[in-house]
Short mmCIF file of C-alpha atoms in Angstrom, two decimals:
data_model
loop_
_atom_site.label_atom_id
_atom_site.label_comp_id
_atom_site.label_asym_id
_atom_site.label_seq_id
_atom_site.Cartn_x
_atom_site.Cartn_y
_atom_site.Cartn_z
CA MET A 27 -27.52 -36.27 -119.56
CA THR A 28 -29.28 -33.15 -120.83
CA PRO A 29 -32.41 -34.01 -122.85
CA VAL A 30 -32.48 -32.83 -126.45
CA LEU A 31 -36.13 -33.87 -126.92
CA GLN A 32 -38.83 -33.97 -124.27
CA ALA A 33 -42.42 -35.18 -124.41
CA ILE A 34 -44.44 -33.70 -121.58
CA ARG A 35 -47.77 -35.36 -120.66
CA LEU A 36 -48.42 -36.04 -124.35
CA SER A 37 -51.87 -37.29 -125.36
CA ARG A 38 -53.65 -38.04 -128.61
CA ARG A 39 -57.31 -38.94 -128.97
CA PHE A 40 -58.97 -40.40 -132.08
CA GLY A 41 -62.69 -39.97 -131.44
CA GLY A 42 -63.47 -42.11 -128.42
CA LEU A 43 -60.03 -43.80 -128.42
CA LEU A 44 -57.26 -42.33 -126.29
CA ALA A 45 -54.28 -43.76 -128.22
CA VAL A 46 -51.63 -41.94 -126.18
CA ALA A 47 -52.50 -40.88 -122.64
CA GLY A 48 -50.26 -38.48 -120.74
CA VAL A 49 -46.92 -39.92 -121.86
CA SER A 50 -43.75 -38.18 -120.71
CA LEU A 51 -40.25 -39.18 -121.78
CA ASP A 52 -36.97 -37.58 -122.78
CA LEU A 53 -34.18 -38.37 -125.21
CA ALA A 54 -30.53 -37.44 -124.77
CA ILE A 55 -27.59 -37.60 -127.16
CA GLY A 56 -25.50 -40.65 -126.42
CA GLU A 57 -28.49 -42.72 -125.35
CA LEU A 58 -30.83 -45.22 -127.00
CA HIS A 59 -34.30 -45.15 -125.46
CA ALA A 60 -36.46 -48.11 -126.48
CA VAL A 61 -40.26 -47.99 -126.38
CA ILE A 62 -41.87 -51.41 -126.21
CA GLY A 63 -45.33 -52.84 -125.66
CA PRO A 64 -47.99 -54.98 -127.32
CA ASN A 65 -49.66 -54.06 -130.60
CA GLY A 66 -52.11 -51.22 -130.04
CA ALA A 67 -50.17 -49.83 -127.08
CA GLY A 68 -49.75 -46.44 -128.80
CA LYS A 69 -46.06 -46.70 -129.73
CA SER A 70 -46.31 -45.66 -133.39
CA THR A 71 -48.77 -42.91 -132.52
CA LEU A 72 -46.21 -41.60 -130.04
CA VAL A 73 -43.52 -41.58 -132.74
CA ASN A 74 -45.85 -39.73 -135.12
CA LEU A 75 -46.51 -37.13 -132.42
CA LEU A 76 -42.82 -36.62 -131.71
CA ALA A 77 -42.08 -36.28 -135.43
CA GLY A 78 -44.79 -33.67 -135.96
CA GLU A 79 -46.85 -35.97 -138.17
CA LEU A 80 -49.78 -35.73 -135.74
CA LEU A 81 -51.00 -32.92 -133.53
CA PRO A 82 -51.32 -33.82 -129.85
CA THR A 83 -54.68 -33.50 -128.14
CA ALA A 84 -52.83 -32.38 -125.03
CA GLY A 85 -49.28 -32.00 -123.77
CA SER A 86 -46.18 -30.52 -125.37
CA ILE A 87 -42.95 -31.39 -127.16
CA ARG A 88 -39.67 -29.55 -126.62
CA ILE A 89 -36.46 -29.69 -128.61
CA ASP A 90 -33.46 -28.11 -126.92
CA GLY A 91 -35.92 -26.42 -124.58
CA ASP A 92 -37.99 -24.81 -127.38
CA ASP A 93 -41.68 -25.71 -127.63
CA VAL A 94 -42.26 -27.25 -131.08
CA THR A 95 -45.78 -28.56 -130.39
CA GLY A 96 -47.95 -28.32 -133.50
CA ARG A 97 -45.24 -26.95 -135.79
CA GLY A 98 -45.63 -29.73 -138.35
CA ASN A 99 -43.28 -32.45 -139.49
CA TRP A 100 -41.02 -30.41 -141.80
CA ARG A 101 -40.42 -27.75 -139.15
CA VAL A 102 -39.70 -30.44 -136.56
CA ALA A 103 -37.28 -32.06 -139.02
CA ARG A 104 -35.46 -28.75 -139.41
CA CYS A 105 -35.10 -28.62 -135.63
CA GLY A 106 -33.01 -31.77 -135.87
CA VAL A 107 -35.40 -34.74 -135.81
CA GLY A 108 -35.06 -37.58 -138.33
CA ARG A 109 -37.23 -40.67 -138.50
CA SER A 110 -37.83 -44.01 -140.17
CA PHE A 111 -41.19 -45.66 -140.80
CA GLN A 112 -42.68 -49.13 -140.27
CA ARG A 113 -42.94 -49.42 -144.04
CA THR A 114 -40.04 -48.34 -146.20
CA ASN A 115 -40.57 -44.77 -147.39
CA LEU A 116 -38.08 -44.40 -150.25
CA MET A 117 -37.90 -43.60 -153.97
CA PRO A 118 -37.33 -47.12 -155.39
CA GLN A 119 -36.72 -45.95 -158.97
CA MET A 120 -33.86 -43.63 -157.92
CA THR A 121 -30.33 -44.56 -156.92
CA VAL A 122 -29.26 -45.03 -153.33
CA LEU A 123 -27.23 -41.81 -153.52
CA GLU A 124 -30.11 -39.83 -155.03
CA ASN A 125 -32.41 -40.90 -152.19
CA ALA A 126 -29.90 -39.68 -149.60
CA ARG A 127 -29.11 -36.47 -151.50
CA LEU A 128 -32.78 -35.47 -151.66
CA ALA A 129 -32.90 -35.68 -147.88
CA VAL A 130 -29.94 -33.30 -147.65
CA GLN A 131 -31.60 -30.72 -149.85
CA ALA A 132 -34.99 -31.12 -148.18
CA ARG A 133 -33.38 -29.90 -144.97
CA VAL A 134 -32.12 -26.78 -146.75
CA SER A 135 -35.20 -25.95 -148.79
CA ALA A 136 -38.84 -26.94 -148.57
CA ARG A 137 -38.75 -27.21 -152.36
CA GLY A 138 -35.69 -29.46 -152.34
CA LEU A 139 -37.65 -32.60 -153.14
CA LEU A 140 -38.57 -31.10 -156.51
CA ARG A 141 -34.96 -30.51 -157.58
CA THR A 142 -32.37 -32.81 -159.07
CA LEU A 143 -29.17 -31.03 -157.95
CA ARG A 144 -26.81 -33.21 -159.93
CA ARG A 145 -24.01 -30.60 -159.61
CA ASP A 146 -24.42 -29.86 -155.91
CA ASP A 147 -21.13 -31.23 -154.58
CA ALA A 148 -21.90 -30.30 -150.97
CA SER A 149 -25.14 -32.28 -150.88
CA VAL A 150 -23.46 -35.26 -152.54
CA SER A 151 -20.66 -35.22 -149.96
CA ILE A 152 -23.10 -35.18 -147.02
CA ALA A 153 -25.17 -37.92 -148.63
CA ARG A 154 -22.12 -40.13 -149.16
CA ILE A 155 -21.06 -39.71 -145.53
CA ALA A 156 -24.54 -40.78 -144.40
CA LEU A 157 -24.46 -43.83 -146.67
CA SER A 158 -21.03 -44.77 -145.37
CA ARG A 159 -22.32 -44.72 -141.80
CA VAL A 160 -24.99 -47.29 -142.60
CA GLY A 161 -22.71 -49.52 -144.67
CA LEU A 162 -24.01 -48.60 -148.13
CA ALA A 163 -21.09 -46.59 -149.52
CA GLU A 164 -20.37 -49.21 -152.19
CA SER A 165 -24.05 -49.35 -153.20
CA ALA A 166 -24.42 -45.62 -153.87
CA ASP A 167 -25.05 -46.05 -157.62
CA ARG A 168 -27.49 -48.96 -157.31
CA ILE A 169 -31.19 -48.44 -157.94
CA ALA A 170 -32.82 -48.46 -154.52
CA GLY A 171 -35.52 -50.88 -155.63
CA THR A 172 -32.89 -53.58 -156.26
CA LEU A 173 -31.67 -53.64 -152.65
CA SER A 174 -32.47 -56.43 -150.22
CA HIS A 175 -34.97 -55.85 -147.43
CA GLY A 176 -32.22 -55.31 -144.88
CA GLN A 177 -30.36 -52.91 -147.16
CA LEU A 178 -33.54 -50.91 -147.71
CA ARG A 179 -33.84 -50.52 -143.94
CA GLN A 180 -30.22 -49.38 -143.82
CA LEU A 181 -30.92 -46.90 -146.60
CA GLU A 182 -33.93 -45.49 -144.80
CA ILE A 183 -31.75 -44.70 -141.80
CA GLY A 184 -29.09 -43.33 -144.15
CA VAL A 185 -31.70 -40.99 -145.61
CA ALA A 186 -32.63 -39.88 -142.09
CA LEU A 187 -28.94 -39.28 -141.29
CA ALA A 188 -28.50 -37.24 -144.47
CA GLY A 189 -30.77 -34.63 -142.90
CA GLN A 190 -28.10 -34.27 -140.17
CA PRO A 191 -30.46 -34.82 -137.23
CA LYS A 192 -29.70 -34.78 -133.53
CA VAL A 193 -32.66 -37.08 -132.80
CA LEU A 194 -33.51 -40.33 -134.60
CA LEU A 195 -36.99 -41.84 -134.25
CA LEU A 196 -36.89 -45.43 -135.50
CA ASP A 197 -40.21 -47.24 -135.83
CA GLU A 198 -39.70 -51.03 -136.06
CA PRO A 199 -36.58 -50.88 -138.26
CA LEU A 200 -35.90 -54.61 -137.83
CA ALA A 201 -39.32 -55.76 -139.06
CA GLY A 202 -38.95 -58.65 -141.50
CA MET A 203 -35.21 -59.17 -140.92
CA GLY A 204 -33.52 -62.51 -140.38
CA PRO A 205 -31.08 -63.20 -137.53
CA GLU A 206 -27.95 -62.19 -139.48
CA GLU A 207 -29.46 -58.92 -140.68
CA SER A 208 -30.75 -58.19 -137.17
CA GLU A 209 -27.28 -58.67 -135.70
CA THR A 210 -25.79 -56.26 -138.25
CA PHE A 211 -28.52 -53.75 -137.52
CA ALA A 212 -27.97 -54.01 -133.76
CA THR A 213 -24.34 -53.00 -134.30
CA LEU A 214 -25.51 -50.02 -136.36
CA LEU A 215 -27.94 -48.95 -133.62
CA ARG A 216 -25.15 -49.01 -131.01
CA GLU A 217 -22.99 -46.83 -133.24
CA LEU A 218 -25.79 -44.35 -133.94
CA SER A 219 -26.57 -43.93 -130.25
CA ARG A 220 -23.06 -42.64 -129.57
CA ASP A 221 -23.71 -39.27 -131.17
CA HIS A 222 -27.49 -39.12 -131.55
CA ALA A 223 -30.51 -39.30 -129.29
CA VAL A 224 -32.24 -42.46 -130.50
CA LEU A 225 -35.80 -43.58 -129.82
CA LEU A 226 -36.37 -47.17 -130.93
CA VAL A 227 -39.76 -48.84 -131.26
CA GLU A 228 -39.16 -52.54 -131.80
CA HIS A 229 -40.63 -55.99 -131.13
CA ASP A 230 -37.34 -57.93 -131.34
CA MET A 231 -36.67 -58.17 -127.61
CA ASP A 232 -33.26 -59.79 -128.05
CA VAL A 233 -32.04 -56.71 -129.93
CA VAL A 234 -33.86 -54.25 -127.68
CA PHE A 235 -32.32 -55.59 -124.48
CA ALA A 236 -28.90 -55.75 -126.17
CA VAL A 237 -28.83 -52.11 -127.34
CA ALA A 238 -31.11 -50.04 -125.06
CA HIS A 239 -29.83 -47.79 -122.31
CA ARG A 240 -33.34 -46.98 -121.08
CA MET A 241 -36.73 -48.45 -121.83
CA THR A 242 -40.33 -47.27 -121.65
CA VAL A 243 -43.09 -49.88 -121.65
CA MET A 244 -46.47 -48.74 -122.97
CA LEU A 245 -49.82 -50.42 -122.42
CA ASP A 246 -53.17 -49.06 -123.62
CA GLY A 247 -51.60 -45.70 -124.47
CA ARG A 248 -50.03 -45.20 -121.06
CA VAL A 249 -46.58 -45.67 -119.59
CA LEU A 250 -46.56 -48.88 -117.58
CA GLU A 251 -42.92 -48.74 -116.58
CA CYS A 252 -39.74 -46.80 -117.39
CA GLY A 253 -36.19 -47.71 -116.41
CA THR A 254 -33.02 -49.54 -117.30
CA PRO A 255 -33.21 -52.82 -119.22
CA GLU A 256 -32.35 -54.63 -116.00
CA ALA A 257 -35.22 -52.98 -114.14
CA ILE A 258 -37.66 -53.67 -116.98
CA ARG A 259 -36.59 -57.31 -117.16
CA ALA A 260 -37.14 -57.68 -113.41
CA SER A 261 -40.55 -55.94 -113.37
CA ALA A 262 -43.41 -58.26 -112.51
CA ALA A 263 -45.90 -55.80 -114.01
CA VAL A 264 -44.04 -55.79 -117.34
CA ARG A 265 -43.73 -59.58 -117.40
CA ASP A 266 -47.43 -60.00 -116.74
CA ALA A 267 -48.49 -57.40 -119.29
CA TYR A 268 -46.08 -58.04 -122.16
CA LEU A 269 -42.84 -59.96 -121.81
CA GLY A 270 -44.08 -63.10 -120.13
CA HIS A 271 -41.46 -65.09 -118.25
CA SER A 272 -39.11 -65.91 -121.13
CA VAL A 273 -37.08 -62.66 -121.14
#
């Protein structure tokens, strides 16, 4: 598969701490690439680098072959990268539909977040399609702050989809979910990976091994291992460093 996003020897230093050290990976449409590792391994820093939230100390990022290193998060988003956060990043006082519609307009105009656009039929249509994909079509008129935890996570991905991205960067989207919600979310992840390039950072190993096509294991900011779920499961180095012998 042809990569849509590539990280090439990406590094990020915070003072004396090398949080990400020479990490290379690629994402292709039709594939879910999971990044796993213990807390402090550099996973979220990697996501922030790929999303343009942080500038790399070294290395480069390419989208469809174009170097987007250092362009900033809103320019990276316009190149087709959407993301979710560890903590829900929504407008709780607004409706579900309004949250998604703002994301549509933000892709069109840098000033879109300051507009209301109540008569913009095109943005509403795109927003409703995004909400339908994450199972929230019937909740469009609800105030976002009244949703359950799992629904808020669904909405956050719906907001990302409303920006019509090619790449989805999902940082611990299952955090705080119960077994039933996690199962529903796993189904959603499989569906999203059919027509997006998905990078998933997650600690729920049952879900990760069920949905991932490829996996990268990080330890101390570096890539310990990269391969299929089967290869990662069989790796003695990965078992010793992170998974133990229960997976």
